[in-house]
Coordinates of C-alpha atoms in Angstrom, one line a residue:
M1 CA 122.9 79.2 130.8
K2 CA 122.9 80.5 134.6
T3 CA 124.2 83.7 135.3
N4 CA 125.8 84.8 138.7
L5 CA 123.7 86.3 142.0
I6 CA 125.1 89.8 140.6
E7 CA 123.9 89.9 137.6
R8 CA 121.2 88.3 138.6
H9 CA 119.9 91.4 140.6
F10 CA 122.6 93.5 138.0
P11 CA 121.8 92.6 134.7
S12 CA 121.1 95.6 132.6
L13 CA 124.5 96.9 134.9
F14 CA 126.5 94.0 133.5
L15 CA 125.6 94.3 129.3
R16 CA 125.5 98.1 129.6
T17 CA 129.2 97.6 130.6
A18 CA 130.2 95.2 128.1
L19 CA 128.5 96.7 125.5
M20 CA 130.1 100.1 126.0
L21 CA 133.6 98.7 125.4
L22 CA 131.9 96.9 122.4
A23 CA 130.6 100.1 120.8
A24 CA 133.9 101.3 121.9
A25 CA 136.1 98.4 119.7
A26 CA 133.6 98.2 117.0
P27 CA 133.5 100.8 114.6
L28 CA 130.2 99.5 112.3
A29 CA 127.9 101.4 115.0
S30 CA 128.3 105.1 116.6
Q31 CA 126.0 103.7 119.4
A32 CA 124.9 101.2 121.8
A33 CA 121.7 99.7 123.1
H34 CA 121.1 98.8 126.2
L35 CA 119.5 95.5 127.7
E36 CA 117.2 95.1 129.8
Y37 CA 117.1 91.8 131.6
V38 CA 112.9 90.3 131.5
T39 CA 113.7 87.0 132.5
E40 CA 115.8 83.5 132.2
V41 CA 115.1 79.9 131.5
D42 CA 117.2 76.9 133.2
G43 CA 117.8 75.8 129.4
T44 CA 118.7 77.4 126.2
I45 CA 115.6 79.1 123.9
T46 CA 114.8 78.1 120.4
D47 CA 111.7 80.2 119.9
I48 CA 109.7 83.3 122.3
T49 CA 106.7 84.9 121.5
P50 CA 104.9 87.6 123.7
Q51 CA 104.0 85.2 126.6
R52 CA 105.9 82.0 126.1
I53 CA 109.6 81.0 125.6
L54 CA 110.6 77.4 124.4
F55 CA 113.7 75.8 125.0
F56 CA 115.3 72.4 125.8
V57 CA 117.4 71.0 128.4
I58 CA 119.7 68.2 128.5
E59 CA 118.3 65.4 130.7
D60 CA 119.4 62.1 130.5
G61 CA 121.6 62.3 127.9
R62 CA 119.1 63.9 125.8
P63 CA 117.0 66.9 125.2
I64 CA 113.5 67.7 126.4
L65 CA 111.8 70.0 125.2
K66 CA 109.3 73.0 127.5
V67 CA 107.6 76.0 127.4
Y68 CA 107.7 78.8 130.1
N69 CA 104.8 81.0 130.3
R70 CA 105.7 84.1 131.0
A71 CA 102.2 85.5 131.4
T72 CA 101.1 82.6 133.9
G73 CA 104.6 81.7 135.4
S74 CA 103.4 78.1 134.3
L75 CA 106.4 75.2 133.2
R76 CA 105.4 72.3 131.0
A77 CA 108.0 69.5 129.5
V78 CA 106.8 68.6 126.4
P79 CA 105.9 65.3 126.5
D80 CA 107.6 62.5 124.1
G81 CA 107.6 58.5 124.1
T82 CA 109.4 57.8 120.6
S83 CA 113.0 57.8 122.7
H84 CA 114.4 59.9 120.3
T85 CA 116.0 63.0 120.0
P86 CA 113.5 65.8 119.1
G87 CA 114.6 69.1 116.7
Y88 CA 113.3 71.6 114.8
E89 CA 110.9 72.9 117.2
K90 CA 108.7 75.7 117.0
L91 CA 106.2 77.5 119.2
T92 CA 102.5 77.9 117.4
A93 CA 99.1 79.1 118.7
R94 CA 98.0 76.3 120.4
G95 CA 101.2 74.5 121.2
V96 CA 104.5 73.1 119.7
V97 CA 105.6 71.8 116.6
Y98 CA 108.7 69.5 116.5
G99 CA 109.9 66.9 114.3
I100 CA 111.8 63.9 114.2
T101 CA 114.3 62.2 112.2
E102 CA 116.0 58.7 112.8
D103 CA 117.2 55.7 110.8
D104 CA 113.5 54.4 112.1
E105 CA 111.1 57.3 111.7
T106 CA 111.1 60.8 110.4
S107 CA 107.5 63.0 111.8
V108 CA 106.4 65.5 112.9
Y109 CA 104.6 66.2 115.7
E110 CA 102.4 68.4 117.1
W111 CA 101.1 68.9 121.0
N112 CA 98.9 70.9 122.4
G113 CA 99.1 70.8 126.0
A114 CA 97.3 67.4 125.6
A115 CA 99.5 64.2 127.2
T116 CA 100.1 62.4 123.7
P117 CA 101.8 65.6 120.9
L118 CA 99.8 64.5 117.5
W119 CA 101.9 62.3 115.2
N120 CA 101.8 63.5 111.4
D121 CA 103.7 61.7 108.3
G122 CA 105.9 64.0 106.6
T123 CA 109.4 65.3 107.6
P124 CA 110.6 68.3 109.4
R125 CA 113.3 69.7 107.8
G126 CA 111.8 72.9 105.9
M127 CA 109.6 73.2 108.5
R128 CA 107.9 76.5 109.1
V129 CA 105.5 78.2 111.2
S130 CA 103.3 81.5 110.1
P131 CA 105.2 84.1 111.2
N132 CA 103.3 86.2 113.8
N133 CA 99.8 84.6 114.2
K134 CA 101.6 81.0 114.2
R135 CA 98.5 79.4 113.3
Y136 CA 99.5 77.6 110.2
V137 CA 102.5 75.1 109.7
I138 CA 104.1 73.3 106.0
W139 CA 106.3 71.1 106.0
P140 CA 106.8 68.4 103.4
T141 CA 104.5 65.2 102.9
W142 CA 104.3 62.0 100.3
R143 CA 101.5 61.3 98.9
P144 CA 103.5 59.5 96.4
G145 CA 105.5 62.6 95.4
R146 CA 106.4 65.1 97.4
Y147 CA 104.0 67.7 97.9
L148 CA 103.3 70.0 101.4
N149 CA 101.4 69.7 104.2
L150 CA 99.5 73.4 105.0
R151 CA 98.5 72.8 109.0
D152 CA 95.6 74.8 110.7
V153 CA 96.3 74.6 113.9
M154 CA 93.2 75.8 115.7
L155 CA 90.7 74.0 113.6
Y156 CA 93.2 71.0 113.2
K157 CA 92.9 71.0 109.1
D158 CA 95.5 69.8 107.0
T159 CA 95.7 70.8 103.4
L160 CA 97.5 69.2 100.9
V161 CA 99.4 72.1 98.3
G162 CA 102.0 71.0 95.1
N163 CA 101.5 68.7 92.2
G164 CA 103.8 65.9 93.4
R165 CA 107.1 68.0 92.6
V166 CA 107.5 70.1 94.8
A167 CA 111.4 71.5 95.1
D168 CA 113.6 73.3 98.0
L169 CA 112.6 75.5 100.6
A170 CA 109.0 76.9 100.7
D171 CA 107.6 79.5 103.1
V172 CA 104.0 80.2 104.9
G173 CA 102.1 83.6 105.7
D174 CA 100.3 85.0 108.2
G175 CA 97.0 84.5 106.3
G176 CA 97.7 80.4 105.2
E177 CA 99.5 81.6 101.6
V178 CA 102.3 78.9 100.6
V179 CA 104.3 80.1 98.1
Y180 CA 107.0 77.4 96.6
T181 CA 109.1 75.8 93.8
E182 CA 107.7 72.5 92.1
G183 CA 108.3 70.9 88.5
P184 CA 109.4 69.8 86.2
A185 CA 112.5 71.4 85.9
P186 CA 113.2 74.6 84.9
Y187 CA 111.4 74.7 88.1
N188 CA 108.9 77.6 88.5
V189 CA 107.7 79.9 92.0
F190 CA 103.8 78.9 92.7
R191 CA 101.4 80.8 95.6
F192 CA 98.3 79.1 97.2
R193 CA 96.6 81.3 98.9
A194 CA 92.2 80.5 100.1
G195 CA 92.5 77.2 97.6
Q196 CA 93.9 78.3 94.7
T197 CA 96.8 77.9 93.3
V198 CA 98.4 80.5 91.1
Q199 CA 101.7 80.6 89.1
L200 CA 103.9 83.5 89.1
T201 CA 107.1 83.0 87.2
H202 CA 106.9 81.4 83.8
D203 CA 110.6 80.7 83.1
S204 CA 111.1 77.6 80.4
T205 CA 115.1 77.6 80.7
Y206 CA 115.9 78.7 83.8
S207 CA 114.9 78.2 87.7
H208 CA 113.8 79.8 90.7
F209 CA 114.4 78.5 94.4
N210 CA 113.0 79.0 97.7
P211 CA 110.9 81.7 98.0
L212 CA 109.6 83.5 101.0
T213 CA 106.8 85.5 101.2
D214 CA 105.2 87.8 103.9
G215 CA 101.7 87.4 103.0
I216 CA 102.4 90.5 100.3
N217 CA 105.8 90.1 98.5
V218 CA 107.4 87.1 97.6
V219 CA 111.1 87.0 97.6
Y220 CA 113.2 84.0 96.3
R221 CA 116.6 83.9 93.9
K222 CA 115.9 83.9 90.3
Q223 CA 118.7 82.3 88.1
V224 CA 119.8 84.0 85.0
S225 CA 122.2 81.8 83.6
A226 CA 124.1 78.3 83.9
T227 CA 125.8 80.2 87.0
A228 CA 124.1 83.0 88.2
S229 CA 121.5 84.2 90.4
R230 CA 119.5 87.2 91.4
I231 CA 117.6 88.4 94.3
V232 CA 114.3 88.9 93.0
M233 CA 110.7 90.3 94.6
Y234 CA 107.0 89.4 92.6
N235 CA 104.3 92.0 93.6
D236 CA 100.7 91.6 92.0
N237 CA 100.9 95.1 90.6
L238 CA 104.9 95.8 89.8
G239 CA 105.3 92.0 88.7
E240 CA 109.2 90.7 89.3
V241 CA 111.5 93.4 90.9
I242 CA 115.7 92.8 90.5
L243 CA 116.6 93.2 94.1
R244 CA 120.0 92.3 94.0
D245 CA 121.8 91.8 90.3
A246 CA 123.5 88.6 89.2
S247 CA 126.0 87.4 90.6
S248 CA 127.7 83.2 91.3
D249 CA 127.2 83.6 94.8
Y250 CA 124.7 81.3 96.7
F251 CA 121.7 83.7 98.2
T252 CA 120.3 82.3 101.7
P253 CA 116.8 82.7 102.7
R254 CA 117.0 85.0 106.2
A255 CA 120.5 85.7 105.8
D256 CA 120.3 87.1 102.1
Y257 CA 116.4 87.9 101.8
F258 CA 113.6 88.4 105.1
P259 CA 109.4 90.2 103.4
S260 CA 108.2 91.1 106.5
S261 CA 104.9 93.7 106.5
G262 CA 105.3 94.8 103.2
W263 CA 109.4 95.6 103.6
V264 CA 111.7 93.3 101.8
G265 CA 115.8 93.2 103.7
F266 CA 118.3 92.1 101.5
T267 CA 122.0 91.8 100.8
R268 CA 124.2 93.8 97.9
L269 CA 127.8 93.0 96.9
N270 CA 130.4 95.5 97.4
T271 CA 134.4 95.5 96.9
A272 CA 135.9 97.3 99.9
N273 CA 139.9 96.8 100.2
G274 CA 140.0 94.8 96.9
N275 CA 137.4 92.1 98.9
T276 CA 133.7 91.6 98.0
V277 CA 131.8 92.1 101.1
R278 CA 127.8 91.5 101.1
Q279 CA 126.0 95.4 102.5
V280 CA 121.8 94.7 103.8
W281 CA 119.2 97.3 102.5
L282 CA 115.8 97.7 103.2
R283 CA 113.5 98.1 100.8
S284 CA 109.9 100.3 101.9
P285 CA 106.9 99.4 100.8
Q286 CA 106.4 102.4 98.4
G287 CA 109.6 101.2 96.7
Q288 CA 112.6 103.0 98.5
L289 CA 116.4 101.5 98.5
T290 CA 117.9 102.4 102.2
A291 CA 121.5 101.0 102.5
V292 CA 121.5 100.0 106.5
S293 CA 125.3 98.3 106.9
R294 CA 128.2 99.4 106.2
S295 CA 129.5 99.2 102.7
D296 CA 132.8 97.9 104.2
A297 CA 132.4 95.2 106.8
D298 CA 130.2 92.2 104.9
A299 CA 127.0 91.8 106.8
S300 CA 123.4 89.0 107.0
I301 CA 120.2 89.7 108.5
N302 CA 119.2 87.6 111.3
A303 CA 115.2 89.0 111.9
I304 CA 113.1 91.9 110.2
A305 CA 110.1 93.8 111.5
G306 CA 108.4 97.0 111.9
G307 CA 111.1 98.6 108.9
Q308 CA 113.8 97.8 110.7
V309 CA 116.7 94.7 110.2
M310 CA 118.6 93.0 113.1
F311 CA 122.2 92.3 111.2
V312 CA 125.8 90.4 111.8
S313 CA 128.4 91.8 110.9
G314 CA 132.3 90.4 112.4
G315 CA 130.5 88.3 115.2
Y316 CA 128.4 91.5 116.8
L317 CA 124.2 91.6 116.3
Y318 CA 123.7 94.9 115.0
L319 CA 119.7 96.7 114.6
G320 CA 119.2 98.6 111.3
R321 CA 117.0 101.3 110.2
P322 CA 116.8 103.8 107.1
G323 CA 117.9 107.4 107.9
A324 CA 119.8 106.4 111.2
A325 CA 123.6 104.7 111.7
P326 CA 123.6 100.7 113.0
V327 CA 122.8 100.0 116.5
L328 CA 125.6 97.6 118.2
V329 CA 122.7 95.6 120.2
S330 CA 125.0 92.0 121.6
P331 CA 127.8 89.5 120.8
F332 CA 126.5 87.0 118.4
A333 CA 127.5 83.8 118.5
E334 CA 125.7 79.9 117.3
G335 CA 122.4 80.1 119.1
T336 CA 121.9 84.0 119.5
G337 CA 117.9 85.1 118.2
S338 CA 115.9 88.3 118.0
A339 CA 112.7 89.2 117.5
W340 CA 110.0 91.9 116.9
L341 CA 107.4 91.1 120.0
Q342 CA 104.7 93.6 120.7
G343 CA 106.6 97.0 119.2
S344 CA 109.9 96.2 120.9
W345 CA 113.3 94.1 119.4
Y346 CA 114.2 91.5 122.2
V347 CA 117.0 88.8 121.9
H348 CA 117.7 86.0 123.2
F349 CA 120.9 83.4 123.7
G350 CA 121.2 80.5 126.1
G351 CA 118.4 80.9 128.7
G352 CA 118.6 84.8 128.9
L353 CA 115.6 87.1 127.5
Y354 CA 116.5 90.5 126.9
R355 CA 114.7 93.8 125.8
V356 CA 116.7 96.2 123.7
V357 CA 115.8 99.7 124.7
L358 CA 117.8 102.4 122.5

């Protein structure tokens, strides 16, 4: 997405003016952030780190992955000789992982700067990269039976995780710990860490699904009946802690619950003007609970870091912090992303990258 010449020279002025108008029109925030222009690429950004930007461009009718290094100014295209459409792309500590899901191929590829990406058996559906150091990658694979492949991209080392009956989505932390559910039904939560597998839940009636971890806490959806589930946090010292009471609603990981560095963002239900809405809350490492979004407007989580949470409500992106009113950040549309990098929030949409200034 290209901006015009005036916007390139005065992007923060345009964005600040737009956000002031948004703040006046949207009653959910008492202040609006200033978006400071950082850089722009000729494509659509899908992932960022402090130095690198991963994006795609359409060339000859198909997407091409490219990596721009802000520190060196280098721009490299990810080579792909499959003639298939790459997807699920993420930056790693060494380069890029992406996947192919076509009728004649389902594979994971790892590119570390060489002329040819490394091929890996498995599916990119459910692939995850450790959030901060980008060192570890997991994806489902079959041997036969369904396992998780844990990849250390720095050591080029693979570890098979699970018992062949791994179910649903899994997650990986910066220490290489993997959390997942496996059967036979009812499904329980397991954690693989430092070569050892430990079962965290022991329910013989109902299942657990979609666990996430930050290496400290494990958060998941816990069934309590055939039609109702809770959001529950597991901590080695506390055991299970209920974050959201049982309801028949479907809980989406990273939108309804999201752990980060001991903090947990999660949603709870409120009834406002006869409507049921989700409100975003934060749980601190000490156990303090704070609502960070309005109680009368539906909201979902976009990102969490540094004891703060980016959330989406009414078509806008907001920053929520304990003890402060929500801050209006930007309009939100599909493809809008946010990330905490070196002590600051950044947002990207289209090919533009901006730093959030409060």
